[in-house]
Backbone as ProteinMPNN parsed JSONL, in Angstrom:
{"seq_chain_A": "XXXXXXXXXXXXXXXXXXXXXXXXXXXXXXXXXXXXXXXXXXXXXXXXXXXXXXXXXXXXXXXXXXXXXXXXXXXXXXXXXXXXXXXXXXXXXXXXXXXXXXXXXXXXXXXXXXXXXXXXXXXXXXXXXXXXXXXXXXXXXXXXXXXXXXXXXXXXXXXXXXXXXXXXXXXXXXXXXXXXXXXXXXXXXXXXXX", "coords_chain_A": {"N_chain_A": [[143.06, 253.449, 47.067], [145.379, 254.591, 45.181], [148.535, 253.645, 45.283], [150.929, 253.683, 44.124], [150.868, 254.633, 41.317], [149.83, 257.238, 42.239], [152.575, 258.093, 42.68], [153.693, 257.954, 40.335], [152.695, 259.399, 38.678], [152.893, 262.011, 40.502], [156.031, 262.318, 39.81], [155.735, 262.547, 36.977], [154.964, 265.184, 36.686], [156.838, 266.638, 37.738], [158.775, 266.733, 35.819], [160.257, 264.748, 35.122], [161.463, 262.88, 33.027], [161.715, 260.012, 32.534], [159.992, 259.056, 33.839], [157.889, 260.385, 32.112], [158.072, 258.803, 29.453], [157.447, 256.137, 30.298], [155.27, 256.511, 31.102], [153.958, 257.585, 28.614], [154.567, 255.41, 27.026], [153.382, 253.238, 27.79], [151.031, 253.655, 27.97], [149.871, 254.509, 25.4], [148.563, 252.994, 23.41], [146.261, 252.265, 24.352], [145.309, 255.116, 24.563], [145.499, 255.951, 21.982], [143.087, 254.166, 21.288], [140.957, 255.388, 22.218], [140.501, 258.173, 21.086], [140.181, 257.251, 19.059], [137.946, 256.144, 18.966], [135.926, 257.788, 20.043], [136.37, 260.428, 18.946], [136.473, 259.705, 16.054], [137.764, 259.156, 13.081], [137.942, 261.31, 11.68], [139.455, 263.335, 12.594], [142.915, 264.113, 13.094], [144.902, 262.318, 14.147], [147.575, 261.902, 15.29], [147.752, 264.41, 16.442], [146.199, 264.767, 18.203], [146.966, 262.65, 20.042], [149.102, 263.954, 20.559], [148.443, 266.311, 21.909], [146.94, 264.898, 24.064], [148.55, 263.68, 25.596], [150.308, 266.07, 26.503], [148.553, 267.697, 27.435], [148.366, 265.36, 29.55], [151.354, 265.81, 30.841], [151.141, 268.027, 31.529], [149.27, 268.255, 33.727], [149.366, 266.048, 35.394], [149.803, 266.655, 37.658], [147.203, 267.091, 39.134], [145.858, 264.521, 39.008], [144.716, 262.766, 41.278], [144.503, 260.449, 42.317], [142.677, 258.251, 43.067], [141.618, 256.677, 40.973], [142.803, 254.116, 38.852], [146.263, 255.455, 37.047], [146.122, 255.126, 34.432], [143.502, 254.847, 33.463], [142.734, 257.651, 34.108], [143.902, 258.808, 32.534], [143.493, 257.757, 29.668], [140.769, 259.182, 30.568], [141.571, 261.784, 30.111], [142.253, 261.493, 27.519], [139.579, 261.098, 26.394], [138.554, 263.624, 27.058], [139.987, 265.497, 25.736], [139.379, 264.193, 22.633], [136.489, 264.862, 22.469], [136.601, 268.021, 22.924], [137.967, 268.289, 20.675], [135.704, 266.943, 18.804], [134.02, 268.691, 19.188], [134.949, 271.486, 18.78], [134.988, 271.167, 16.524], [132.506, 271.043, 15.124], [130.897, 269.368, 15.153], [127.876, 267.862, 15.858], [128.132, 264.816, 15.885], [130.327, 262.48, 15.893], [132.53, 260.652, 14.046], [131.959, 257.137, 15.247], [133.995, 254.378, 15.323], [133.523, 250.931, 17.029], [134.599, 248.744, 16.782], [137.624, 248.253, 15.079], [138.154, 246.602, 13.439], [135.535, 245.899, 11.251], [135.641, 243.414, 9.34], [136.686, 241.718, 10.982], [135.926, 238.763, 11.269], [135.676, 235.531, 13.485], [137.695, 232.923, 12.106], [136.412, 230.513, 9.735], [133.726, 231.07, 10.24], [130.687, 231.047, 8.501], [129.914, 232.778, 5.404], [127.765, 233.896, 4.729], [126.47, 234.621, 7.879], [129.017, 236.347, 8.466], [128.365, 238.719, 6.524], [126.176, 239.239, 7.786], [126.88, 239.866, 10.065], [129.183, 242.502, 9.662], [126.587, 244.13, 8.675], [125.58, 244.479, 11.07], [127.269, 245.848, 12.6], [127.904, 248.152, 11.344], [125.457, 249.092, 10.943], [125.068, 249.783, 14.077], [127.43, 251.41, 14.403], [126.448, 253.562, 12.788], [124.307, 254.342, 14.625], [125.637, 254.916, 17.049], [127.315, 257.538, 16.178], [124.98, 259.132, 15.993], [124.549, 259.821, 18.827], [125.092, 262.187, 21.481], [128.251, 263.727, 21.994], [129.157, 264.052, 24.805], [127.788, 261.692, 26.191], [128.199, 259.765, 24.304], [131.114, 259.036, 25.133], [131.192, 258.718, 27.922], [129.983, 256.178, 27.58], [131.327, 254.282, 25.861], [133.706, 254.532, 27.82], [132.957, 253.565, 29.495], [131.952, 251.111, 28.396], [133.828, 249.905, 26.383], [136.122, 250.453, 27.087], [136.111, 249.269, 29.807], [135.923, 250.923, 32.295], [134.766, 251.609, 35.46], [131.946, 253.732, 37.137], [132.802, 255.517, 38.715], [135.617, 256.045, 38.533], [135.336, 256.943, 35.75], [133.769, 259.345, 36.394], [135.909, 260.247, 37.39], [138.05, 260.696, 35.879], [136.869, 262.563, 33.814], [136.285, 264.489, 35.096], [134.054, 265.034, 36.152], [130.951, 264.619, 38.43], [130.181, 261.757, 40.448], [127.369, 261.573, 40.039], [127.072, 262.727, 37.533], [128.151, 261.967, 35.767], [126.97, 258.569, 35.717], [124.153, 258.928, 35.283], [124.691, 260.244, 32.433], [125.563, 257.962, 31.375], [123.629, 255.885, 31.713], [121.571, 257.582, 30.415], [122.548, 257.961, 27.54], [122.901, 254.924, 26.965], [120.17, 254.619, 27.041], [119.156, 256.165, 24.922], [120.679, 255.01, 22.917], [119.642, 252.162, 22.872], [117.1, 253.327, 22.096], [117.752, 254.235, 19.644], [118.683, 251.956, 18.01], [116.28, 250.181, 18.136], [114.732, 251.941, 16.164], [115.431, 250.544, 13.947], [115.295, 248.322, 12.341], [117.126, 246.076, 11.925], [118.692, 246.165, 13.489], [116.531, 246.387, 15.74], [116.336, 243.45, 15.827], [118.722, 242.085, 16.721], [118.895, 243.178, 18.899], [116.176, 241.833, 20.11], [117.226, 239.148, 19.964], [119.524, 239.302, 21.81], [118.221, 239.877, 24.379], [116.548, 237.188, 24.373], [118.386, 235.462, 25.039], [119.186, 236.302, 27.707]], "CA_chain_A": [[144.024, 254.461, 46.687], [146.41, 254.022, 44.122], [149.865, 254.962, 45.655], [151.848, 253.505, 43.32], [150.438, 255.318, 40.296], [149.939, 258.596, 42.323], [153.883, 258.513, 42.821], [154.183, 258.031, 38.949], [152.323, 260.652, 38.779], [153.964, 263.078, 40.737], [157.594, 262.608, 38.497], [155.617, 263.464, 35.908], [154.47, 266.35, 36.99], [157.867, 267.1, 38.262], [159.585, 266.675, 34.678], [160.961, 263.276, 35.157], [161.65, 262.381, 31.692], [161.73, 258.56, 32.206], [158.385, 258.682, 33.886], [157.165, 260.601, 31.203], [158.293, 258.009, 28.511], [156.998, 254.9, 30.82], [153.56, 256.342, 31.291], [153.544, 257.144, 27.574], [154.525, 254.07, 26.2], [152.662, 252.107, 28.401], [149.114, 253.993, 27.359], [149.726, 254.946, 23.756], [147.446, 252.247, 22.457], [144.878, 253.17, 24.903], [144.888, 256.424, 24.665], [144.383, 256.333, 20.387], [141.891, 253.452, 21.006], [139.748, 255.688, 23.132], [140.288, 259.171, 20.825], [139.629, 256.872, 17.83], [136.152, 255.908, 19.614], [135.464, 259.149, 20.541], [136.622, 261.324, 17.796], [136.647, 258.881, 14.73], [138.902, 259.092, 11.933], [137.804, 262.77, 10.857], [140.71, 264.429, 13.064], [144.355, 263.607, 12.849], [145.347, 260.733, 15.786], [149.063, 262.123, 15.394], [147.572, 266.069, 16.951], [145.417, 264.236, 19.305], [147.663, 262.224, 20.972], [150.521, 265.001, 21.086], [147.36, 267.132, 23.005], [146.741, 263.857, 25.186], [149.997, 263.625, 26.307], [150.593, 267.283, 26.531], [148.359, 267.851, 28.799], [148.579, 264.858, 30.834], [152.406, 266.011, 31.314], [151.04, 269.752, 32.597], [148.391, 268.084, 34.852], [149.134, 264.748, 36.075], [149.948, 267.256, 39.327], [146.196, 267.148, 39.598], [145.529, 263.169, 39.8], [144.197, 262.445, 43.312], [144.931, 258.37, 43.002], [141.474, 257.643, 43.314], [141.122, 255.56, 39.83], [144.388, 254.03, 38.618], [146.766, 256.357, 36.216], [146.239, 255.049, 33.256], [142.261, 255.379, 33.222], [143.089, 258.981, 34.523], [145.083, 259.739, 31.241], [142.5, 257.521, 28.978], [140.348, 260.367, 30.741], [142.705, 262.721, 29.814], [141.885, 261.439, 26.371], [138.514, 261.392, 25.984], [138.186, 265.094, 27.243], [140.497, 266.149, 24.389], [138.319, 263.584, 21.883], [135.21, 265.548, 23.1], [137.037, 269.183, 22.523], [137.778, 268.237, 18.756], [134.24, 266.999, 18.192], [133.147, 269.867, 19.655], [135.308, 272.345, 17.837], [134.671, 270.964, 14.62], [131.267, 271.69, 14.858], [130.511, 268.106, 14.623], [127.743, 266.961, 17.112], [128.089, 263.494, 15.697], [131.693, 262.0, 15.54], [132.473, 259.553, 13.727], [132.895, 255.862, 15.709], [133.771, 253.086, 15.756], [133.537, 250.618, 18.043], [135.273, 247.316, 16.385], [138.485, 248.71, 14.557], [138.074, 245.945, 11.717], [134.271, 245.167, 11.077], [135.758, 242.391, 8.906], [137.339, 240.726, 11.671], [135.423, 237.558, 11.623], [136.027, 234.214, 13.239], [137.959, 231.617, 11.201], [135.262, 228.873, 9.85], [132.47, 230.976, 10.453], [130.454, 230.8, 7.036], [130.201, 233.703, 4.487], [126.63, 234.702, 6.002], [127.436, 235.274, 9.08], [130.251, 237.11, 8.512], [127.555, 239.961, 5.796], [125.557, 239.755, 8.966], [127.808, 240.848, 11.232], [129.105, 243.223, 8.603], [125.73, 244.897, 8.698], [125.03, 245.222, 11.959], [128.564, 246.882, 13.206], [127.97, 249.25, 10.306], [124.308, 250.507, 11.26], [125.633, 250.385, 15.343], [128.325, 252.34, 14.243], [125.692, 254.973, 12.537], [123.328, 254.75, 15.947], [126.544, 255.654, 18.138], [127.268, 258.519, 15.367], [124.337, 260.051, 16.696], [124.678, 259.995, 20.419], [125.907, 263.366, 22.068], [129.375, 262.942, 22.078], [129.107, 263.776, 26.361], [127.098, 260.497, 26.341], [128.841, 258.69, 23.804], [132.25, 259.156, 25.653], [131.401, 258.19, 28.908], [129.135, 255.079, 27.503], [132.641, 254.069, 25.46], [134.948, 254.456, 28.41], [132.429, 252.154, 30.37], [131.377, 249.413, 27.731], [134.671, 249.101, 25.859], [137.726, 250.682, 28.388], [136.358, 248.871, 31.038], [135.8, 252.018, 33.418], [133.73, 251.843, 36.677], [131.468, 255.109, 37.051], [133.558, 256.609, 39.601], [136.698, 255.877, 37.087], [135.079, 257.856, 34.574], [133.698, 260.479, 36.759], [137.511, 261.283, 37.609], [138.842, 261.205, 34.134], [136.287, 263.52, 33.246], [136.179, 265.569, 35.785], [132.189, 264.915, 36.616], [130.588, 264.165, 40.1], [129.934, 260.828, 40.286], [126.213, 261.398, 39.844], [126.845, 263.311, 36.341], [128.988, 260.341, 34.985], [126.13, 258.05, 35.781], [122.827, 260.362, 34.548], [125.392, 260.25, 31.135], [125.82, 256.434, 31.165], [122.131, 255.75, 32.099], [120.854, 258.181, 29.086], [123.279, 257.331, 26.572], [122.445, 253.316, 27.105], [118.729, 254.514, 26.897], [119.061, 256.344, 24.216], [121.304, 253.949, 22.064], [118.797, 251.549, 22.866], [115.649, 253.699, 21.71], [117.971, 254.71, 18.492], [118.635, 251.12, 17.702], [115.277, 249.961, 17.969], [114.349, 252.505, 15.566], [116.49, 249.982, 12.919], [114.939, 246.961, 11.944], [118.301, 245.089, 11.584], [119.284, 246.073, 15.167], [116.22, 245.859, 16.572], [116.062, 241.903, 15.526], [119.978, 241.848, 17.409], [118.8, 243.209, 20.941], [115.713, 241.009, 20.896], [117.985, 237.892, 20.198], [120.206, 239.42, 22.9], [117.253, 239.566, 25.343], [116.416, 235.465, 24.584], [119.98, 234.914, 25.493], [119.305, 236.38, 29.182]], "C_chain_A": [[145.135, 253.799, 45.874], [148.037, 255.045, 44.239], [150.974, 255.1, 44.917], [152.114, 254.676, 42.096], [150.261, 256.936, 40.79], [151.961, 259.26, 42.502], [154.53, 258.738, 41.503], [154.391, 259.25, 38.31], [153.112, 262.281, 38.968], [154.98, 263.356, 40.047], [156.791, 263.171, 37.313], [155.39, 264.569, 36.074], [155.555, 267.382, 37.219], [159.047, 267.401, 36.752], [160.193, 265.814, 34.699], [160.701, 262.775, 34.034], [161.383, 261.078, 31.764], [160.574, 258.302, 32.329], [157.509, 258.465, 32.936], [156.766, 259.559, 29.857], [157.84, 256.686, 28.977], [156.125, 255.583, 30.777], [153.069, 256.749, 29.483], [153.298, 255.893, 26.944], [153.932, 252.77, 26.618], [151.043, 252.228, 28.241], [149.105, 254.612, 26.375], [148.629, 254.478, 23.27], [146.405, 252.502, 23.101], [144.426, 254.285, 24.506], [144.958, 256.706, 22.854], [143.31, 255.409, 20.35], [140.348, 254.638, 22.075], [139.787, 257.055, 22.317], [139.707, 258.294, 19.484], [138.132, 257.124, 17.894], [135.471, 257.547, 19.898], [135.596, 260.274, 19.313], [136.335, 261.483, 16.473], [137.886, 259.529, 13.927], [139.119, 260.607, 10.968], [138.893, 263.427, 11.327], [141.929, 263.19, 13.252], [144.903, 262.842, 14.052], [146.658, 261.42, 16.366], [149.013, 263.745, 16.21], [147.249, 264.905, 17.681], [145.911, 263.545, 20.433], [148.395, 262.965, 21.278], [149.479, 265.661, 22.117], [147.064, 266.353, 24.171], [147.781, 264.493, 25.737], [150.568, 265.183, 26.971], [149.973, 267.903, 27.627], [147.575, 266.784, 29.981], [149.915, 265.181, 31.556], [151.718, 267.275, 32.202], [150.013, 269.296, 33.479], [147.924, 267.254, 35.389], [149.389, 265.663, 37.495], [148.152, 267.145, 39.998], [145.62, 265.818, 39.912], [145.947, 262.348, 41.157], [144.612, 260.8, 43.296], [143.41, 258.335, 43.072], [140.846, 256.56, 42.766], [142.784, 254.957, 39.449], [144.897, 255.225, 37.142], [146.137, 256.1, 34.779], [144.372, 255.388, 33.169], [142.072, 256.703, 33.778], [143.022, 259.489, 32.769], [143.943, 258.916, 29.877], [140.888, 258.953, 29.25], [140.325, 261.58, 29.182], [141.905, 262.811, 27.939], [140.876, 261.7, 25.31], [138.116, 262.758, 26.367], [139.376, 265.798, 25.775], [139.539, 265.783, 22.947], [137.227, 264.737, 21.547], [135.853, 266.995, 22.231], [137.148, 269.189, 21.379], [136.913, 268.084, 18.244], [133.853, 268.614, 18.039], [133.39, 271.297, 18.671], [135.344, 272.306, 16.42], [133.507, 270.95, 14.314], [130.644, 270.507, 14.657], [129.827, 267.079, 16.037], [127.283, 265.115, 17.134], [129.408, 262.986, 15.264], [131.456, 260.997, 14.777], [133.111, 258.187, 14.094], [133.168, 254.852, 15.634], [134.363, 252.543, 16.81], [134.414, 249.327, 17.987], [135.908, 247.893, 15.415], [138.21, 248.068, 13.194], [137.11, 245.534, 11.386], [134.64, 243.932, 10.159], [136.469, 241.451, 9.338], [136.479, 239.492, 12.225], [135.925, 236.542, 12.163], [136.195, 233.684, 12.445], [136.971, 231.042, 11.252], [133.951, 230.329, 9.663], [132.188, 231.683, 9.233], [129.994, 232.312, 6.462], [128.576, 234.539, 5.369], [126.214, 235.596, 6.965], [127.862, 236.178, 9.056], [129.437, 238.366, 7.793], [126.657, 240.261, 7.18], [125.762, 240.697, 9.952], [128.22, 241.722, 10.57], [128.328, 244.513, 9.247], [125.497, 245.104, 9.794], [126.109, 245.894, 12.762], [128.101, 248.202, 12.411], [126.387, 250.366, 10.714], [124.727, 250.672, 13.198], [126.557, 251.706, 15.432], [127.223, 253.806, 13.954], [124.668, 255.333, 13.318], [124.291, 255.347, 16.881], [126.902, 256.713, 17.504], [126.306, 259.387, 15.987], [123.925, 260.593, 18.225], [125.601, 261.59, 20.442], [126.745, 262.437, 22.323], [129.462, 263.06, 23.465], [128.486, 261.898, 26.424], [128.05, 259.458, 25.617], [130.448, 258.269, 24.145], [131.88, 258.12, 26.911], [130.662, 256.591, 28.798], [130.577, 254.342, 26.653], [133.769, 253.451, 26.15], [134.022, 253.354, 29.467], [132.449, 250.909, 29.762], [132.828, 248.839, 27.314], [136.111, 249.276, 26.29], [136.838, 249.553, 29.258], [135.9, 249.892, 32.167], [134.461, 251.869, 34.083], [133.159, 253.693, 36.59], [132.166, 255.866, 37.98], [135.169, 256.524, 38.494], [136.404, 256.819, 36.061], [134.824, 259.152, 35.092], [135.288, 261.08, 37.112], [138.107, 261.54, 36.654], [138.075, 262.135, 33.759], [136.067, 264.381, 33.687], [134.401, 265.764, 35.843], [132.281, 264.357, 38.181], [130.141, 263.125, 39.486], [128.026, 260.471, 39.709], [125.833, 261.963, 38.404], [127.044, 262.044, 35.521], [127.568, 259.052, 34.996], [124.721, 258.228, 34.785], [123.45, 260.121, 32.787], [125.411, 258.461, 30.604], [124.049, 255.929, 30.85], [121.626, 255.896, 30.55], [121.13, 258.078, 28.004], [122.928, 256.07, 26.555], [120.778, 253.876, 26.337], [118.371, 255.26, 25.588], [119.857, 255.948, 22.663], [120.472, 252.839, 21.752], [117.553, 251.917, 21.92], [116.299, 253.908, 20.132], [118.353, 253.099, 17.523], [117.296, 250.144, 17.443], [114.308, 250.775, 16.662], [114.593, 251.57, 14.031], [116.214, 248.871, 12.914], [115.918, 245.649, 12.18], [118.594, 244.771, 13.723], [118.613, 245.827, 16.421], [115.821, 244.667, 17.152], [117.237, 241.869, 16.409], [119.269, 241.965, 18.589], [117.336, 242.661, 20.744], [116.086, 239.623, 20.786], [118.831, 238.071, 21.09], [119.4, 239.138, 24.578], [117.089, 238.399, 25.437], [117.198, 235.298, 24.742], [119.506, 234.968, 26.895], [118.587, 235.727, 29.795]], "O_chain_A": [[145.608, 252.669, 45.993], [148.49, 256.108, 43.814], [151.776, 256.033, 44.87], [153.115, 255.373, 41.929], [150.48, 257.837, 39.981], [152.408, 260.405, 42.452], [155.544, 259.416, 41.338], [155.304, 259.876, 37.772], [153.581, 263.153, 38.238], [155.085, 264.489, 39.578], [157.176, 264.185, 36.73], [155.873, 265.171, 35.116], [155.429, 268.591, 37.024], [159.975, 268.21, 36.788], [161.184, 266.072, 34.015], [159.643, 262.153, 33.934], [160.608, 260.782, 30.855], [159.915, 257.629, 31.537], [156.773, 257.519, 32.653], [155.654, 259.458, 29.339], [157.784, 255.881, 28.048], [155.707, 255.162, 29.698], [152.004, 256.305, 29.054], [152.261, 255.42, 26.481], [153.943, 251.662, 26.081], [150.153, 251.383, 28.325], [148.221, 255.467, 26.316], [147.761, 255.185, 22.759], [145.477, 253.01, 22.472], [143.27, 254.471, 24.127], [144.417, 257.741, 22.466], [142.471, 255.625, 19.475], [139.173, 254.414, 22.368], [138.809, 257.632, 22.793], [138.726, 258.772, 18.915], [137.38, 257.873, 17.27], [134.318, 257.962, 19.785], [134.584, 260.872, 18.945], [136.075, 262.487, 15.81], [138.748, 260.306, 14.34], [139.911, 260.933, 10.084], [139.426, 264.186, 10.518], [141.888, 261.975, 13.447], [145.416, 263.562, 14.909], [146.871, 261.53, 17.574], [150.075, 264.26, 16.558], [148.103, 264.022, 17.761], [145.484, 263.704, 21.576], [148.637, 262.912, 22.484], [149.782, 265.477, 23.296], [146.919, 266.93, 25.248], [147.854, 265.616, 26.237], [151.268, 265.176, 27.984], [150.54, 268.492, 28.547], [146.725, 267.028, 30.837], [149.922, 264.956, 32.766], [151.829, 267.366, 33.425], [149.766, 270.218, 34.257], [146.785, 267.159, 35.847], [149.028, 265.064, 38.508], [147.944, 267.128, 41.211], [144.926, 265.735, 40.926], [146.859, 261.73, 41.705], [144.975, 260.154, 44.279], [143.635, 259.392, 43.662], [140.045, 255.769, 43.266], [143.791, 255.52, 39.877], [144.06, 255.713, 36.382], [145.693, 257.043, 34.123], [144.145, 256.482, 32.654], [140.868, 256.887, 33.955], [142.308, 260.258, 32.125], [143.599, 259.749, 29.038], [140.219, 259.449, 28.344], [139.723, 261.929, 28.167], [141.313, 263.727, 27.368], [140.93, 262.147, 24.164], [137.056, 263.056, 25.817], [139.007, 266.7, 25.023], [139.044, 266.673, 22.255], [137.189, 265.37, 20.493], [135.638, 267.086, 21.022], [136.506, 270.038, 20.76], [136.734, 268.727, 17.21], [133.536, 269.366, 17.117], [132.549, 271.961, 18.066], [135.618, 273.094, 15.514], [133.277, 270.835, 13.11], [129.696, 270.573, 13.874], [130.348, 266.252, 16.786], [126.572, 264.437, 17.876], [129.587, 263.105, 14.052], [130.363, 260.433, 14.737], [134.219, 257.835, 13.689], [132.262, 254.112, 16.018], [135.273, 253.033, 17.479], [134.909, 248.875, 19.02], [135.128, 248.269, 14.541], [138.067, 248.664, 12.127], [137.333, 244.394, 10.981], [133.676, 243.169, 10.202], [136.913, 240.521, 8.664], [136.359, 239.265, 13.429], [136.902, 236.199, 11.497], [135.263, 233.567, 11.65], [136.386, 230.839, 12.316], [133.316, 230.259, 8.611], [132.889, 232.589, 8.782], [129.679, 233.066, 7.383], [128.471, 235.397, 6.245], [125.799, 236.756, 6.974], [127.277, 237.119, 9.59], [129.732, 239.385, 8.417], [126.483, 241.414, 7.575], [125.241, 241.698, 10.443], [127.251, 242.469, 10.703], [128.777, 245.449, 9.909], [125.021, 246.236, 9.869], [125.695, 246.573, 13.702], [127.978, 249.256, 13.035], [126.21, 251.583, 10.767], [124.639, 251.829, 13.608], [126.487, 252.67, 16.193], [127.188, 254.809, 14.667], [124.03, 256.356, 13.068], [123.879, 256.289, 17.558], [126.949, 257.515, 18.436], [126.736, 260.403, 16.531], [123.193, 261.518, 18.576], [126.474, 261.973, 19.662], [126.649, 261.251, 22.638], [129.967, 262.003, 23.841], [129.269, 261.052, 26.857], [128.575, 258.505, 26.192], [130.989, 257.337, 23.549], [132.21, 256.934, 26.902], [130.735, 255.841, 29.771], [130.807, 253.399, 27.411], [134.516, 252.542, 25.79], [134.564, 252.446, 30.097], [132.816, 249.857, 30.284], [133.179, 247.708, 27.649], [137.055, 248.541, 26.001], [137.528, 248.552, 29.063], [135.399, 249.285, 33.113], [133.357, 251.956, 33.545], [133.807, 254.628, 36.118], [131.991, 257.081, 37.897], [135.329, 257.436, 37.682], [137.316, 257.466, 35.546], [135.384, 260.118, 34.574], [135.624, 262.263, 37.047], [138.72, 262.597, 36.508], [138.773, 262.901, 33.095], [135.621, 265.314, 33.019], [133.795, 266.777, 35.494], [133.204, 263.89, 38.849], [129.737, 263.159, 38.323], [127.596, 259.449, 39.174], [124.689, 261.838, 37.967], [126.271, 261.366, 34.844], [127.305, 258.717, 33.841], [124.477, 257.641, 33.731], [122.607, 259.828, 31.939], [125.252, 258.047, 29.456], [123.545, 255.705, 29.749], [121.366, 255.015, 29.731], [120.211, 258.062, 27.185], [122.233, 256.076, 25.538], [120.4, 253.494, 25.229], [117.264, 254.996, 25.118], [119.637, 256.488, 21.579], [120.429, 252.436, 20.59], [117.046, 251.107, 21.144], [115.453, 253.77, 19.248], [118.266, 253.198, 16.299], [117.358, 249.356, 16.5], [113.277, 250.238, 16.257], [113.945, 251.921, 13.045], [116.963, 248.162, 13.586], [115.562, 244.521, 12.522], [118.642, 243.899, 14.591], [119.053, 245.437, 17.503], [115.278, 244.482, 18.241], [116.725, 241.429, 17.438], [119.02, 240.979, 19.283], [116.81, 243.282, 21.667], [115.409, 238.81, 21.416], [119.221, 236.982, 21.51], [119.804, 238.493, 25.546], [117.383, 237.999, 26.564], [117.102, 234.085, 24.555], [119.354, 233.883, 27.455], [118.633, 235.746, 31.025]]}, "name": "protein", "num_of_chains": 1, "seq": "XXXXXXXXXXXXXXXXXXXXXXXXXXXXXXXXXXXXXXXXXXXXXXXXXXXXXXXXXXXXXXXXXXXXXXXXXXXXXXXXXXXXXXXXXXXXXXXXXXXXXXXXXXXXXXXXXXXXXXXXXXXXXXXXXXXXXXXXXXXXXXXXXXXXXXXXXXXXXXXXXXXXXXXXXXXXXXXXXXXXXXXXXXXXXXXXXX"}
């Protein structure tokens, strides 16, 4: 239980201005790194977060403490994410997953670096086609960090939906990457790693 964070909670809920401005400014960057991922760059960051925030103020009264706040309100996030896909008629967002695909290691030689390049760029257009349900909760696991009960509370799923979503999304990221010559040379050099 998270008593700390459910007491945060509560002020916000209550209209406690300071709260409000500590639990913003303490998950801003979260909460556009997880609508970015989820949404992409097609809808406006500057709506999206005002809608985050907006209604994590009207319904932090509803977080139980179960996950900590801030992966609550990253939640929070990706269920708004989701709603803009959705309403834009767009059942392929656009994501990414590495903000700067040209963020290479220093030193490492020109090669390399077109390699990597190319294979962020067709990942990026295999997670493009994931249902965005799937590609949310496979997001808030691989690159938040979030345990499946973590996600099932931000999203408001039973723990066995959140899962079933993780599971099928993986398996079908997998089967859509394999489809891709480039990527499917990556995951069987990932496999000789294990």
């Amino acid at each position: 239980m998270y008593a700390g964070d459910r007491i945060l909670a509560e002020r916000v809920a209550r209209g406690d201005e300071d709260a409000f401005h500590e639990v913003f400014h303490a998950n801003l960057d979260a909460v556009r790194g997880v609508l970015f991922r989820v949404a992409g760059p097609a809808h406006d960051p500057d709506d999206l977060v005002q809608t985050t925030f907006l209604e994590v103020y009207r319904s932090s009264g509803s977080y139980r403490g179960e996950c900590p706040y801030g992966a609550w309100i990253r939640g929070v996030a990706a269920r708004v994410a989701l709603r803009a896909v959705r309403s834009a008629k767009r059942r392929a967002a656009h994501l990414v997953v590495v903000e700067d695909s040209n963020g290479v290691a220093e030193g490492a030689d020109q090669h390399e670096a077109c390699v990597t390049g190319l294979r962020l760029r067709r990942l990026r257009a295999v997670l493009e086609r994931l249902d965005p349900d799937k590609r949310a909760v496979l997001m808030l696991h691989e690159v938040e960090g979030l345990g499946v009960r973590e996600i099932a509370e931000a999203l408001g799923l039973s723990v066995a939906a959140a899962k079933s979503r993780l599971l099928r999304g993986r398996a079908e990221m997998v089967r859509l990457a394999a489809e891709d010559r480039v990527l499917a040379e990556m995951l069987a050099e990932g496999s000789d790693d294990a």
